[in-house]
Amino acid sequence: MTGRVFPESFVWGSATAAYQIEGAAREDGRGPSIWDTYSHTPGRTRNGDTGDVAADHYHRWQQDLDHIAELGLGAYRFSISWPRVQPGGAGRFNQAGLDFYSRLVDGLLERGVRPVATMYHWDLPQELEDAGGWPVRETALRFEEYAAGIVAALGDRVHTWTTLNEPWCSAYLGYASGVHAPGRTEPAAALAAVHHLNLAHGLAGRVVRELAPTAELSVTLNLHVIRPESASAADADAVRRIDALANRSFLGPMLGGAYPADLLADTAGVTDWSFVRDGDEKVAGVPLDVLGVNYYSSTLVRAWDGHSARSDADGHGASAHSPWVGADDVDFLPQPGPHTAMGWNIDPAALTGLLLRLHQEYPGQPLMITENGAAFDDVVSADGRVHDERRVDYLRRHIAAIADAREQGADVRGYFVWSLLDNFEWGYGYDRRFGIIRVDYDTQERTWKDSAHWYRRLVETGLPDQPAD
Ligand code: IFM
């Protein structure tokens, strides 16, 4: 292969999230979040793991930024911990917390790396959950206040402000299936959370427009690619219903101006959506400079006849409660391998399809892959290295899938690998490793895996077709 497959302007980056890497959970005035409470509740996370120490990034951030610079990355996507900068989720801001992110942003700029800041990657201040959490409107208003505080402090030193990371997880895993914090299993509350997250996104987006007019605005959605088991009308309807819950409950208000009518009809037995007030959808539709897409695997469904054995292979844990509110008659089917250590199937072609769908439905909307990557059971070899060829293969194939979508017209402007470092993988604790840089949790030593070396060469050349080693 000769020449660059990706142009010089294509942005290569890596992504992390505050609770997954920072540690320092009780330092410098940080308050508790729902993930502190959840991870400290027996039985909630694997091995009882918590983010108390994580990858100790709060103390090692300079060294971690040096790794980013050595990788040659053009951008770094991190999240701001709401309870670190505004411990109670309302009122007083914590200067020490703001100073940490200010130093981080300056450290990136000094290294020539574009800061991409996510305002919310799941760590809601516990006090706000105690007052009702995302199912109540007040939380969206508190988010607007929080956004104003951090944008005022960091302003347009941040190149791109991303309001929310994967609101699907916050709403449906946090309030319906309960496999994420706060661990509630209340279907109607999950749909109210969907709406208040959409509203929060819009309110925070307006804050960015007002206070940092030169910064870019985005949101990151984990959009689902859903396929039917058969060509039957019933299976097609199963796809439609899951698409409404998974994708269009966010894309509708954010990019289409309204909630889709079929979503409201499908869930009428769960809620009447009376929490949506006049004008809310318009607020949620704040224009985006870039839509962030997180993609890992695809989903296979069928209509359930009510009698046959169910598979329920939707990969969201053994919870008896489904995240798929109001869609009990949809069954999720196991997919052929290979799978990653998460049990997720590997389906790069689905990413091409997703990007082309977005290109067709939202023409002119720039796109960015804000997360893509894989957990595997990494082994440190006798030579001290981690020869993670399966991760390299996964990344190479997904990046080629993005090149395919670009060739067919999708305006994909960048790619952020998940993740820079091994980190706290939520309910799986430290049992799953997504990093291109290994973290030894006993010593906090960082070691580049082969995938990091491979990624550095890709960033340098723009060619995915690099050797693994
Ligand atoms: O680790 C998570 C991240 O926090 C959000 N997106 C998916 C990743 C892998 O599960």
Tab-separated table of N, CA and C in Angstrom, residues 49-185:
chain	number	residue	atom	x	y	z
A	49	ASP	N	-13.857	-4.392	43.245
A	49	ASP	CA	-12.949	-3.324	42.811
A	49	ASP	C	-13.646	-1.963	42.830
A	50	THR	N	-12.868	-0.944	43.128
A	50	THR	CA	-13.369	0.435	43.136
A	50	THR	C	-12.396	1.324	42.346
A	51	GLY	N	-12.791	2.548	42.112
A	51	GLY	CA	-11.906	3.506	41.447
A	51	GLY	C	-11.091	4.339	42.433
A	52	ASP	N	-10.970	3.893	43.675
A	52	ASP	CA	-10.267	4.699	44.690
A	52	ASP	C	-8.861	5.094	44.241
A	53	VAL	N	-8.156	4.123	43.635
A	53	VAL	CA	-6.772	4.387	43.201
A	53	VAL	C	-6.675	4.353	41.677
A	54	ALA	N	-7.362	3.396	41.076
A	54	ALA	CA	-7.393	3.236	39.600
A	54	ALA	C	-5.973	3.276	39.041
A	55	ALA	N	-5.741	4.069	37.988
A	55	ALA	CA	-4.389	4.128	37.406
A	55	ALA	C	-3.592	5.298	37.996
A	56	ASP	N	-4.084	5.838	39.105
A	56	ASP	CA	-3.383	6.899	39.836
A	56	ASP	C	-3.015	8.084	38.932
A	57	HIS	N	-3.835	8.307	37.936
A	57	HIS	CA	-3.551	9.366	36.965
A	57	HIS	C	-3.535	10.754	37.616
A	58	TYR	N	-4.295	10.905	38.702
A	58	TYR	CA	-4.348	12.220	39.362
A	58	TYR	C	-2.943	12.661	39.785
A	59	HIS	N	-2.119	11.677	40.148
A	59	HIS	CA	-0.753	12.019	40.555
A	59	HIS	C	0.260	11.842	39.430
A	60	ARG	N	-0.101	11.057	38.420
A	60	ARG	CA	0.861	10.709	37.356
A	60	ARG	C	0.507	11.339	36.024
A	61	TRP	N	-0.315	12.384	36.054
A	61	TRP	CA	-0.834	12.924	34.791
A	61	TRP	C	0.266	13.428	33.867
A	62	GLN	N	1.354	13.963	34.433
A	62	GLN	CA	2.405	14.505	33.546
A	62	GLN	C	3.064	13.377	32.751
A	63	GLN	N	3.360	12.297	33.464
A	63	GLN	CA	3.943	11.120	32.809
A	63	GLN	C	2.969	10.583	31.744
A	64	ASP	N	1.680	10.572	32.066
A	64	ASP	CA	0.701	10.062	31.094
A	64	ASP	C	0.609	10.987	29.868
A	65	LEU	N	0.714	12.274	30.102
A	65	LEU	CA	0.710	13.190	28.949
A	65	LEU	C	1.975	13.003	28.112
A	66	ASP	N	3.079	12.657	28.761
A	66	ASP	CA	4.302	12.381	27.984
A	66	ASP	C	4.082	11.173	27.068
A	67	HIS	N	3.390	10.162	27.569
A	67	HIS	CA	3.082	9.001	26.706
A	67	HIS	C	2.245	9.443	25.496
A	68	ILE	N	1.278	10.306	25.750
A	68	ILE	CA	0.425	10.786	24.653
A	68	ILE	C	1.282	11.501	23.606
A	69	ALA	N	2.203	12.325	24.086
A	69	ALA	CA	3.074	13.051	23.157
A	69	ALA	C	3.981	12.078	22.400
A	70	GLU	N	4.515	11.072	23.106
A	70	GLU	CA	5.399	10.102	22.435
A	70	GLU	C	4.642	9.275	21.401
A	71	LEU	N	3.368	9.059	21.651
A	71	LEU	CA	2.550	8.347	20.650
A	71	LEU	C	2.295	9.227	19.425
A	72	GLY	N	2.546	10.500	19.562
A	72	GLY	CA	2.361	11.422	18.430
A	72	GLY	C	0.910	11.837	18.238
A	73	LEU	N	0.090	11.692	19.290
A	73	LEU	CA	-1.345	11.928	19.112
A	73	LEU	C	-1.648	13.415	18.956
A	74	GLY	N	-2.663	13.678	18.147
A	74	GLY	CA	-3.074	15.059	17.921
A	74	GLY	C	-4.110	15.522	18.924
A	75	ALA	N	-4.764	14.584	19.607
A	75	ALA	CA	-5.840	14.958	20.529
A	75	ALA	C	-5.936	13.942	21.662
A	76	TYR	N	-6.432	14.410	22.788
A	76	TYR	CA	-6.650	13.526	23.941
A	76	TYR	C	-8.036	13.814	24.488
A	77	ARG	N	-8.834	12.764	24.595
A	77	ARG	CA	-10.196	12.889	25.109
A	77	ARG	C	-10.209	12.393	26.555
A	78	PHE	N	-10.492	13.302	27.482
A	78	PHE	CA	-10.559	12.954	28.904
A	78	PHE	C	-11.904	13.444	29.435
A	79	SER	N	-12.266	13.015	30.634
A	79	SER	CA	-13.497	13.568	31.199
A	79	SER	C	-13.192	14.299	32.491
A	80	ILE	N	-14.035	15.255	32.781
A	80	ILE	CA	-13.930	16.034	34.015
A	80	ILE	C	-14.854	15.399	35.047
A	81	SER	N	-14.299	15.176	36.211
A	81	SER	CA	-15.074	14.578	37.297
A	81	SER	C	-15.911	15.671	37.955
A	82	TRP	N	-17.218	15.580	37.772
A	82	TRP	CA	-18.123	16.588	38.350
A	82	TRP	C	-17.895	16.695	39.865
A	83	PRO	N	-17.843	15.572	40.618
A	83	PRO	CA	-17.674	15.725	42.070
A	83	PRO	C	-16.281	16.214	42.486
A	84	ARG	N	-15.331	16.225	41.562
A	84	ARG	CA	-14.026	16.799	41.921
A	84	ARG	C	-14.067	18.330	41.803
A	85	VAL	N	-14.850	18.830	40.861
A	85	VAL	CA	-14.864	20.283	40.684
A	85	VAL	C	-16.062	20.955	41.368
A	86	GLN	N	-17.129	20.190	41.627
A	86	GLN	CA	-18.286	20.755	42.329
A	86	GLN	C	-18.828	19.628	43.219
A	87	PRO	N	-18.226	19.482	44.394
A	87	PRO	CA	-18.404	18.253	45.184
A	87	PRO	C	-19.855	17.880	45.492
A	88	GLY	N	-20.719	18.862	45.742
A	88	GLY	CA	-22.103	18.536	46.073
A	88	GLY	C	-23.016	18.579	44.866
A	89	GLY	N	-22.456	18.896	43.688
A	89	GLY	CA	-23.274	18.937	42.483
A	89	GLY	C	-24.088	20.209	42.355
A	90	ALA	N	-23.907	21.156	43.266
A	90	ALA	CA	-24.628	22.433	43.209
A	90	ALA	C	-23.831	23.453	44.011
A	91	GLY	N	-23.956	24.713	43.611
A	91	GLY	CA	-23.320	25.767	44.401
A	91	GLY	C	-21.810	25.772	44.280
A	92	ARG	N	-21.148	25.682	45.416
A	92	ARG	CA	-19.700	25.905	45.508
A	92	ARG	C	-18.872	25.025	44.564
A	93	PHE	N	-17.913	25.667	43.884
A	93	PHE	CA	-16.930	24.919	43.088
A	93	PHE	C	-15.668	24.731	43.912
A	94	ASN	N	-14.948	23.668	43.626
A	94	ASN	CA	-13.734	23.311	44.365
A	94	ASN	C	-12.519	23.746	43.530
A	95	GLN	N	-11.844	24.786	43.985
A	95	GLN	CA	-10.756	25.359	43.190
A	95	GLN	C	-9.657	24.338	42.912
A	96	ALA	N	-9.375	23.474	43.894
A	96	ALA	CA	-8.301	22.482	43.686
A	96	ALA	C	-8.657	21.548	42.528
A	97	GLY	N	-9.925	21.207	42.418
A	97	GLY	CA	-10.365	20.346	41.321
A	97	GLY	C	-10.256	21.069	39.986
A	98	LEU	N	-10.715	22.318	39.944
A	98	LEU	CA	-10.599	23.091	38.700
A	98	LEU	C	-9.135	23.247	38.307
A	99	ASP	N	-8.274	23.456	39.320
A	99	ASP	CA	-6.845	23.645	39.030
A	99	ASP	C	-6.244	22.391	38.402
A	100	PHE	N	-6.693	21.220	38.864
A	100	PHE	CA	-6.160	19.974	38.289
A	100	PHE	C	-6.425	19.937	36.779
A	101	TYR	N	-7.664	20.223	36.392
A	101	TYR	CA	-7.994	20.152	34.955
A	101	TYR	C	-7.350	21.300	34.180
A	102	SER	N	-7.159	22.419	34.846
A	102	SER	CA	-6.488	23.532	34.184
A	102	SER	C	-5.038	23.145	33.865
A	103	ARG	N	-4.369	22.506	34.829
A	103	ARG	CA	-2.988	22.051	34.586
A	103	ARG	C	-2.960	20.999	33.481
A	104	LEU	N	-3.939	20.110	33.515
A	104	LEU	CA	-4.006	19.052	32.499
A	104	LEU	C	-4.153	19.655	31.094
A	105	VAL	N	-5.056	20.603	30.973
A	105	VAL	CA	-5.293	21.239	29.667
A	105	VAL	C	-4.039	21.978	29.218
A	106	ASP	N	-3.425	22.709	30.124
A	106	ASP	CA	-2.187	23.421	29.750
A	106	ASP	C	-1.093	22.426	29.367
A	107	GLY	N	-1.017	21.324	30.102
A	107	GLY	CA	-0.004	20.305	29.800
A	107	GLY	C	-0.208	19.710	28.414
A	108	LEU	N	-1.455	19.560	28.015
A	108	LEU	CA	-1.733	19.057	26.658
A	108	LEU	C	-1.328	20.103	25.630
A	109	LEU	N	-1.712	21.328	25.868
A	109	LEU	CA	-1.398	22.387	24.901
A	109	LEU	C	0.115	22.559	24.757
A	110	GLU	N	0.834	22.468	25.880
A	110	GLU	CA	2.307	22.571	25.807
A	110	GLU	C	2.901	21.474	24.941
A	111	ARG	N	2.242	20.324	24.927
A	111	ARG	CA	2.737	19.183	24.139
A	111	ARG	C	2.141	19.159	22.730
A	112	GLY	N	1.404	20.181	22.386
A	112	GLY	CA	0.823	20.254	21.044
A	112	GLY	C	-0.341	19.300	20.830
A	113	VAL	N	-1.030	18.944	21.931
A	113	VAL	CA	-2.145	17.987	21.841
A	113	VAL	C	-3.451	18.727	22.121
A	114	ARG	N	-4.440	18.493	21.286
A	114	ARG	CA	-5.743	19.148	21.375
A	114	ARG	C	-6.551	18.568	22.556
A	115	PRO	N	-6.985	19.380	23.514
A	115	PRO	CA	-7.818	18.848	24.607
A	115	PRO	C	-9.278	18.667	24.168
A	116	VAL	N	-9.789	17.486	24.360
A	116	VAL	CA	-11.197	17.181	24.079
A	116	VAL	C	-11.809	16.752	25.408
A	117	ALA	N	-12.618	17.626	26.001
A	117	ALA	CA	-13.097	17.390	27.368
A	117	ALA	C	-14.544	16.923	27.376
A	118	THR	N	-14.782	15.796	28.027
A	118	THR	CA	-16.145	15.318	28.239
A	118	THR	C	-16.611	15.838	29.591
A	119	MET	N	-17.773	16.454	29.605
A	119	MET	CA	-18.279	17.013	30.869
A	119	MET	C	-18.806	15.926	31.801
A	120	TYR	N	-19.374	14.871	31.220
A	120	TYR	CA	-20.021	13.859	32.080
A	120	TYR	C	-19.785	12.462	31.531
A	121	HIS	N	-18.962	11.731	32.259
A	121	HIS	CA	-18.737	10.317	31.917
A	121	HIS	C	-19.142	9.499	33.153
A	122	TRP	N	-20.403	9.691	33.577
A	122	TRP	CA	-21.120	8.797	34.478
A	122	TRP	C	-20.937	9.026	35.968
A	123	ASP	N	-20.085	9.990	36.366
A	123	ASP	CA	-19.841	10.136	37.816
A	123	ASP	C	-20.675	11.272	38.404
A	124	LEU	N	-21.977	11.039	38.498
A	124	LEU	CA	-22.898	12.023	39.074
A	124	LEU	C	-22.584	12.227	40.554
A	125	PRO	N	-22.507	13.485	41.018
A	125	PRO	CA	-22.334	13.694	42.465
A	125	PRO	C	-23.444	12.972	43.250
A	126	GLN	N	-23.057	12.274	44.297
A	126	GLN	CA	-24.013	11.452	45.053
A	126	GLN	C	-25.179	12.280	45.579
A	127	GLU	N	-24.893	13.516	45.966
A	127	GLU	CA	-25.983	14.354	46.521
A	127	GLU	C	-27.094	14.561	45.499
A	128	LEU	N	-26.729	14.632	44.228
A	128	LEU	CA	-27.771	14.809	43.205
A	128	LEU	C	-28.580	13.529	43.020
A	129	GLU	N	-27.921	12.383	43.138
A	129	GLU	CA	-28.680	11.127	43.082
A	129	GLU	C	-29.612	11.029	44.297
A	130	ASP	N	-29.119	11.442	45.455
A	130	ASP	CA	-29.965	11.401	46.653
A	130	ASP	C	-31.200	12.277	46.482
A	131	ALA	N	-31.064	13.301	45.643
A	131	ALA	CA	-32.211	14.191	45.390
A	131	ALA	C	-33.060	13.701	44.213
A	132	GLY	N	-32.750	12.513	43.678
A	132	GLY	CA	-33.580	11.951	42.608
A	132	GLY	C	-32.806	11.511	41.373
A	133	GLY	N	-31.610	12.074	41.172
A	133	GLY	CA	-30.773	11.646	40.038
A	133	GLY	C	-31.309	12.110	38.698
A	134	TRP	N	-30.873	11.442	37.643
A	134	TRP	CA	-31.260	11.860	36.291
A	134	TRP	C	-32.763	11.760	36.015
A	135	PRO	N	-33.520	10.933	36.726
A	135	PRO	CA	-34.971	10.954	36.460
A	135	PRO	C	-35.650	12.264	36.850
A	136	VAL	N	-34.965	13.144	37.587
A	136	VAL	CA	-35.625	14.410	37.932
A	136	VAL	C	-35.022	15.573	37.135
A	137	ARG	N	-35.877	16.503	36.788
A	137	ARG	CA	-35.489	17.624	35.921
A	137	ARG	C	-34.381	18.484	36.522
A	138	GLU	N	-34.439	18.633	37.848
A	138	GLU	CA	-33.484	19.503	38.536
A	138	GLU	C	-32.035	19.107	38.211
A	139	THR	N	-31.787	17.815	37.977
A	139	THR	CA	-30.414	17.366	37.703
A	139	THR	C	-29.903	17.996	36.409
A	140	ALA	N	-30.776	18.142	35.426
A	140	ALA	CA	-30.361	18.788	34.170
A	140	ALA	C	-30.012	20.262	34.423
A	141	LEU	N	-30.763	20.903	35.310
A	141	LEU	CA	-30.482	22.314	35.610
A	141	LEU	C	-29.165	22.451	36.367
A	142	ARG	N	-28.913	21.477	37.253
A	142	ARG	CA	-27.631	21.480	37.979
A	142	ARG	C	-26.482	21.245	36.993
A	143	PHE	N	-26.712	20.439	35.974
A	143	PHE	CA	-25.675	20.176	34.971
A	143	PHE	C	-25.339	21.456	34.201
A	144	GLU	N	-26.357	22.263	33.946
A	144	GLU	CA	-26.120	23.537	33.253
A	144	GLU	C	-25.201	24.423	34.095
A	145	GLU	N	-25.464	24.436	35.416
A	145	GLU	CA	-24.640	25.256	36.318
A	145	GLU	C	-23.201	24.730	36.357
A	146	TYR	N	-23.075	23.419	36.443
A	146	TYR	CA	-21.742	22.786	36.430
A	146	TYR	C	-21.008	23.113	35.129
A	147	ALA	N	-21.725	23.014	34.008
A	147	ALA	CA	-21.107	23.309	32.708
A	147	ALA	C	-20.608	24.750	32.681
A	148	ALA	N	-21.406	25.655	33.217
A	148	ALA	CA	-20.997	27.069	33.214
A	148	ALA	C	-19.711	27.244	34.023
A	149	GLY	N	-19.599	26.524	35.132
A	149	GLY	CA	-18.397	26.638	35.976
A	149	GLY	C	-17.154	26.120	35.270
A	150	ILE	N	-17.254	24.986	34.615
A	150	ILE	CA	-16.041	24.432	33.997
A	150	ILE	C	-15.699	25.152	32.691
A	151	VAL	N	-16.713	25.578	31.960
A	151	VAL	CA	-16.401	26.299	30.718
A	151	VAL	C	-15.814	27.672	31.059
A	152	ALA	N	-16.314	28.298	32.133
A	152	ALA	CA	-15.734	29.579	32.547
A	152	ALA	C	-14.269	29.386	32.947
A	153	ALA	N	-13.963	28.264	33.572
A	153	ALA	CA	-12.592	28.042	34.060
A	153	ALA	C	-11.641	27.636	32.927
A	154	LEU	N	-12.113	26.815	32.010
A	154	LEU	CA	-11.209	26.250	30.990
A	154	LEU	C	-11.443	26.852	29.603
A	155	GLY	N	-12.640	27.382	29.411
A	155	GLY	CA	-12.984	28.151	28.224
A	155	GLY	C	-12.557	27.530	26.916
A	156	ASP	N	-12.006	28.364	26.044
A	156	ASP	CA	-11.636	27.824	24.748
A	156	ASP	C	-10.188	27.338	24.710
A	157	ARG	N	-9.577	27.139	25.867
A	157	ARG	CA	-8.345	26.333	25.876
A	157	ARG	C	-8.709	24.891	25.529
A	158	VAL	N	-9.952	24.518	25.842
A	158	VAL	CA	-10.462	23.203	25.434
A	158	VAL	C	-10.900	23.319	23.980
A	159	HIS	N	-10.357	22.464	23.134
A	159	HIS	CA	-10.696	22.550	21.711
A	159	HIS	C	-12.118	22.088	21.458
A	160	THR	N	-12.486	20.952	22.059
A	160	THR	CA	-13.822	20.397	21.847
A	160	THR	C	-14.452	20.063	23.202
A	161	TRP	N	-15.654	20.579	23.418
A	161	TRP	CA	-16.434	20.225	24.609
A	161	TRP	C	-17.450	19.160	24.220
A	162	THR	N	-17.391	18.040	24.912
A	162	THR	CA	-18.369	16.965	24.712
A	162	THR	C	-19.261	16.941	25.938
A	163	THR	N	-20.539	17.141	25.737
A	163	THR	CA	-21.415	17.262	26.912
A	163	THR	C	-21.515	15.947	27.680
A	164	LEU	N	-21.924	14.876	26.988
A	164	LEU	CA	-22.202	13.603	27.662
A	164	LEU	C	-21.474	12.471	26.968
A	165	ASN	N	-21.071	11.478	27.738
A	165	ASN	CA	-20.588	10.239	27.157
A	165	ASN	C	-21.652	9.158	27.305
A	166	GLU	N	-22.098	8.595	26.201
A	166	GLU	CA	-22.981	7.434	26.194
A	166	GLU	C	-24.164	7.579	27.162
A	167	PRO	N	-25.033	8.565	26.913
A	167	PRO	CA	-26.206	8.691	27.794
A	167	PRO	C	-27.064	7.428	27.818
A	168	TRP	N	-26.950	6.596	26.802
A	168	TRP	CA	-27.671	5.315	26.820
A	168	TRP	C	-27.314	4.526	28.085
A	169	CYS	N	-26.022	4.486	28.393
A	169	CYS	CA	-25.592	3.732	29.577
A	169	CYS	C	-26.096	4.409	30.843
A	170	SER	N	-25.958	5.735	30.909
A	170	SER	CA	-26.397	6.444	32.119
A	170	SER	C	-27.871	6.148	32.401
A	171	ALA	N	-28.683	6.190	31.359
A	171	ALA	CA	-30.129	6.057	31.566
A	171	ALA	C	-30.551	4.601	31.751
A	172	TYR	N	-30.212	3.767	30.771
A	172	TYR	CA	-30.794	2.420	30.764
A	172	TYR	C	-30.037	1.443	31.663
A	173	LEU	N	-28.706	1.558	31.716
A	173	LEU	CA	-27.956	0.652	32.607
A	173	LEU	C	-28.005	1.147	34.043
A	174	GLY	N	-28.077	2.476	34.191
A	174	GLY	CA	-28.109	3.037	35.549
A	174	GLY	C	-29.469	2.922	36.212
A	175	TYR	N	-30.561	3.034	35.428
A	175	TYR	CA	-31.895	3.122	36.040
A	175	TYR	C	-32.855	2.008	35.630
A	176	ALA	N	-32.502	1.200	34.591
A	176	ALA	CA	-33.415	0.104	34.197
A	176	ALA	C	-32.826	-1.256	34.556
A	177	SER	N	-31.643	-1.579	34.000
A	177	SER	CA	-31.076	-2.896	34.338
A	177	SER	C	-30.311	-2.845	35.654
A	178	GLY	N	-29.824	-1.684	36.017
A	178	GLY	CA	-29.142	-1.533	37.308
A	178	GLY	C	-27.746	-2.111	37.353
A	179	VAL	N	-27.144	-2.412	36.195
A	179	VAL	CA	-25.788	-2.965	36.216
A	179	VAL	C	-24.734	-1.861	36.245
A	180	HIS	N	-25.175	-0.617	36.175
A	180	HIS	CA	-24.292	0.532	36.389
A	180	HIS	C	-24.875	1.368	37.530
A	181	ALA	N	-24.027	2.238	38.084
A	181	ALA	CA	-24.513	3.159	39.118
A	181	ALA	C	-25.611	4.061	38.543
A	182	PRO	N	-26.626	4.365	39.326
A	182	PRO	CA	-26.811	4.074	40.740
A	182	PRO	C	-27.425	2.706	41.023
A	183	GLY	N	-27.631	1.894	40.005
A	183	GLY	CA	-28.108	0.526	40.230
A	183	GLY	C	-29.595	0.412	40.468
A	184	ARG	N	-30.354	1.352	39.932
A	184	ARG	CA	-31.812	1.292	40.113
A	184	ARG	C	-32.455	0.493	38.974
A	185	THR	N	-33.588	-0.117	39.267
A	185	THR	CA	-34.268	-0.955	38.274
A	185	THR	C	-35.713	-0.483	38.133
